[in-house]
Tab-separated table of C-alpha atoms in Angstrom:
chain	number	residue	atom	x	y	z
A	9	MET	CA	96.063	88.838	86.359
A	10	ASP	CA	97.157	89.599	82.857
A	11	PHE	CA	97.215	93.326	82.120
A	12	SER	CA	98.853	93.081	78.686
A	13	LYS	CA	95.649	93.975	76.783
A	14	GLY	CA	94.209	96.285	79.457
A	15	VAL	CA	92.407	96.014	82.791
A	16	LEU	CA	89.000	94.503	83.362
A	17	PHE	CA	86.226	96.799	84.529
A	18	ASP	CA	85.253	94.066	86.996
A	19	PRO	CA	88.115	91.950	88.373
A	20	GLY	CA	85.630	89.177	89.185
A	21	TYR	CA	83.428	90.460	92.013
A	22	SER	CA	80.136	90.637	90.134
A	23	LYS	CA	79.510	86.902	90.093
A	24	TYR	CA	79.281	87.041	93.894
A	25	THR	CA	76.954	90.026	94.166
A	26	LEU	CA	73.435	89.873	95.527
A	27	ALA	CA	70.454	92.153	95.100
A	28	PHE	CA	70.739	93.678	98.557
A	29	SER	CA	67.425	95.535	98.658
A	30	GLN	CA	65.432	92.544	97.362
A	31	ASN	CA	66.921	90.187	99.943
A	32	ILE	CA	66.337	92.617	102.799
A	33	ASP	CA	62.771	93.308	101.647
A	34	ALA	CA	62.071	89.558	101.464
A	35	ALA	CA	63.324	89.051	105.023
A	36	TYR	CA	61.170	91.901	106.327
A	37	ASN	CA	58.102	90.627	104.450
A	38	VAL	CA	58.421	87.386	106.393
A	39	LEU	CA	58.935	89.329	109.612
A	40	PHE	CA	55.882	91.531	109.095
A	41	SER	CA	53.693	88.587	108.116
A	42	MET	CA	53.723	87.670	111.799
A	43	LYS	CA	51.041	89.444	113.767
A	44	ALA	CA	52.248	88.957	117.339
A	45	LEU	CA	55.172	91.100	118.506
A	46	HIS	CA	56.776	88.215	120.445
A	47	GLN	CA	56.807	86.165	117.220
A	48	ARG	CA	58.406	89.030	115.333
A	49	LYS	CA	61.037	89.460	118.028
A	50	PHE	CA	61.839	85.758	117.903
A	51	LYS	CA	62.007	85.757	114.089
A	52	PHE	CA	64.195	88.877	114.027
A	53	GLN	CA	66.587	87.173	116.442
A	54	MET	CA	66.760	84.244	114.025
A	55	VAL	CA	67.323	86.324	110.861
A	56	TYR	CA	69.566	89.019	112.374
A	57	PRO	CA	72.852	87.120	111.673
A	58	GLN	CA	71.820	86.712	108.012
A	59	LEU	CA	70.839	90.387	107.735
A	60	LEU	CA	74.216	91.410	109.139
A	61	LYS	CA	76.055	89.023	106.810
A	62	LEU	CA	74.148	90.335	103.804
A	63	LEU	CA	74.993	93.918	104.767
A	64	GLU	CA	78.654	93.014	105.296
A	65	HIS	CA	78.756	91.318	101.888
A	66	THR	CA	77.287	94.408	100.213
A	67	VAL	CA	79.640	96.868	101.944
A	68	SER	CA	82.561	94.572	101.063
A	69	PHE	CA	81.558	94.631	97.397
A	70	TYR	CA	81.589	98.450	97.344
A	71	LEU	CA	84.928	98.481	99.166
A	72	GLY	CA	86.214	96.071	96.523
A	73	CYS	CA	85.149	98.459	93.775
A	74	LEU	CA	87.076	101.274	95.480
A	75	LEU	CA	90.132	99.055	95.940
A	76	TRP	CA	90.098	98.052	92.283
A	77	ALA	CA	89.639	101.636	91.102
A	78	ALA	CA	92.490	102.852	93.333
A	79	TYR	CA	94.714	99.990	92.210
A	80	ILE	CA	94.219	100.395	88.458
A	81	LYS	CA	94.348	104.204	88.579
A	82	GLN	CA	97.488	104.442	90.705
A	83	ASN	CA	99.375	101.353	89.517
A	84	PHE	CA	99.105	102.390	85.873
A	85	GLU	CA	99.537	106.122	86.460
A	86	ASN	CA	102.587	106.390	84.193
A	87	GLU	CA	101.317	103.964	81.558
A	88	PRO	CA	97.501	104.155	81.468
A	89	LYS	CA	95.677	101.024	80.351
A	90	GLU	CA	92.409	100.587	78.527
A	91	ILE	CA	89.486	99.538	80.723
A	92	LEU	CA	87.923	96.440	79.178
A	93	ASP	CA	84.247	95.420	79.323
A	94	ASN	CA	82.868	98.643	80.799
A	95	ASP	CA	79.166	98.239	79.968
A	96	TYR	CA	78.476	101.828	81.097
A	97	LEU	CA	80.908	103.422	78.636
A	98	GLY	CA	79.159	106.008	76.475
A	99	LYS	CA	75.728	105.156	77.869
A	100	THR	CA	73.080	107.436	79.260
A	101	VAL	CA	72.339	106.199	82.744
A	102	ASN	CA	69.590	106.652	85.273
A	103	GLU	CA	71.365	108.217	88.272
A	104	GLU	CA	68.614	107.349	90.721
A	105	GLN	CA	68.686	103.726	89.599
A	106	LEU	CA	72.476	103.456	89.830
A	107	LEU	CA	72.537	104.965	93.317
A	108	PHE	CA	69.503	103.030	94.562
A	109	GLU	CA	71.338	100.040	96.065
A	110	VAL	CA	74.087	102.061	97.760
A	111	ASN	CA	71.548	104.561	99.138
A	112	TYR	CA	69.403	101.667	100.316
A	113	ALA	CA	72.395	100.141	102.143
A	114	ILE	CA	73.280	103.488	103.778
A	115	SER	CA	69.747	103.992	105.099
A	116	TYR	CA	69.432	100.320	106.065
A	117	ILE	CA	72.373	100.597	108.494
A	118	GLU	CA	70.373	103.152	110.518
A	119	LYS	CA	67.231	101.023	110.260
A	120	LEU	CA	69.071	97.926	111.455
A	121	LYS	CA	70.417	99.804	114.476
A	122	LYS	CA	66.874	100.853	115.422
A	123	ASP	CA	65.476	97.376	114.777
A	124	CYS	CA	68.124	95.818	117.021
A	125	LYS	CA	67.088	98.058	119.886
A	126	TYR	CA	63.396	97.447	119.227
A	127	TYR	CA	63.399	93.690	118.610
A	128	LEU	CA	66.460	92.555	120.548
A	129	GLY	CA	66.675	95.263	123.192
A	130	LYS	CA	70.357	95.819	122.496
A	131	THR	CA	72.771	97.804	120.372
A	132	CYS	CA	73.930	96.214	117.121
A	133	ASN	CA	77.607	95.628	116.534
A	134	ILE	CA	77.762	97.331	113.151
A	135	PRO	CA	81.272	98.548	112.316
A	136	GLU	CA	81.398	102.334	112.095
A	137	ASP	CA	83.431	102.245	108.887
A	138	TRP	CA	80.657	100.548	106.885
A	139	THR	CA	78.726	103.784	106.396
A	140	TYR	CA	81.979	105.561	105.566
A	141	VAL	CA	82.838	103.019	102.843
A	142	LEU	CA	79.347	103.356	101.328
A	143	ASN	CA	79.534	107.162	101.296
A	144	VAL	CA	83.004	107.172	99.690
A	145	TYR	CA	81.747	104.734	97.044
A	146	LYS	CA	78.742	106.960	96.337
A	147	GLU	CA	81.075	109.941	95.962
A	148	PHE	CA	83.287	107.879	93.646
A	149	LEU	CA	80.329	106.978	91.399
A	150	THR	CA	79.062	110.542	91.089
A	151	ALA	CA	82.550	112.042	90.596
A	152	ASN	CA	83.081	109.604	87.715
A	153	ASN	CA	79.706	110.303	86.115
A	154	TYR	CA	78.761	106.664	86.826
A	155	LEU	CA	81.816	105.505	84.836
A	156	THR	CA	80.203	106.434	81.526
A	157	GLN	CA	83.452	108.072	80.354
A	158	ALA	CA	85.925	105.608	81.892
A	159	LYS	CA	87.744	104.307	78.810
A	160	MET	CA	91.272	104.425	80.229
A	161	THR	CA	92.611	104.016	83.760
A	162	SER	CA	93.681	107.660	83.584
A	163	ASP	CA	89.996	108.659	83.226
A	164	ILE	CA	89.197	107.446	86.740
A	165	LEU	CA	88.789	110.106	89.406
A	166	LEU	CA	89.414	109.034	92.982
A	167	PRO	CA	87.672	110.796	95.884
A	168	LYS	CA	89.976	112.769	98.176
A	169	GLN	CA	89.418	110.196	100.942
A	170	ILE	CA	91.296	107.561	98.916
A	171	LYS	CA	94.924	107.413	99.984
A	172	LYS	CA	97.847	106.844	97.663
A	173	ILE	CA	98.825	103.182	97.715
A	174	GLU	CA	102.493	102.900	98.634
A	175	SER	CA	104.628	101.088	96.020
A	176	PRO	CA	105.341	97.969	98.102
A	177	ASP	CA	101.617	97.578	98.822
A	178	PHE	CA	100.418	97.286	95.210
A	179	GLU	CA	101.192	93.562	95.173
A	180	LYS	CA	99.449	93.046	98.526
A	181	VAL	CA	96.294	94.777	97.294
A	182	LEU	CA	96.268	92.804	94.037
A	183	SER	CA	96.904	89.538	95.880
A	184	ILE	CA	93.893	90.122	98.193
A	185	ILE	CA	91.661	91.054	95.235
A	186	GLU	CA	92.743	87.950	93.298
A	187	GLU	CA	92.158	85.695	96.295
A	188	VAL	CA	88.666	87.109	96.878
A	189	THR	CA	87.691	86.681	93.222
A	190	LYS	CA	88.531	82.980	93.622
A	191	THR	CA	86.853	82.357	96.992
A	192	GLY	CA	83.887	84.747	96.812
A	193	GLU	CA	84.577	85.811	100.415
A	194	LEU	CA	84.129	89.515	99.739
A	195	LYS	CA	84.525	90.360	103.440
A	196	ASP	CA	88.236	89.488	103.091
A	197	LEU	CA	88.613	92.707	101.056
A	198	PHE	CA	88.614	94.500	104.417
A	199	LYS	CA	92.178	93.164	104.856
A	200	ALA	CA	93.201	95.677	102.163
A	201	LYS	CA	91.064	98.602	103.358
A	202	LYS	CA	93.968	100.169	105.291
A	203	TYR	CA	95.874	100.708	102.030
A	204	ILE	CA	93.300	103.113	100.599
A	205	LEU	CA	91.049	104.442	103.416
């Protein structure tokens, strides 16, 4: 990536994002259109892998945002860079609207656990750190006033849960981010999670 003119607000994740709540709602509309419980159980079994993948994709996106924020804040600590293409800069935002998707994902994790027990009769294998990532991201958004004042990398505030990236690891983090922005496999961002959380 070329940082000579500044750093991009979005390193390239947004083209791979999905409307999480809309996709989940659509899946459940199909599920609830079936009257018989045995049909619902069968359908849930069929859609469960997609629901889990969609959730993983969403959590990975939020982790990616935290990774990028930590990278640009800490890597350019001594020489802050301008943040380019921040559409939120100077805007008045609707907090409820901006937190809707992340709040939806947080509450959906609990719902999915219950639905697994109800429809599949077993416990879901949802990684414990998914809720943690979502909560840290939510804290990041609110601490930064939804990025409405993030003009320079020095303006970014990182939650206390974000660790300092060690000098040799900056290149590793950037390399993973760059790879993911090419492949669209957001789940691969979890390879860099250890550097910040």
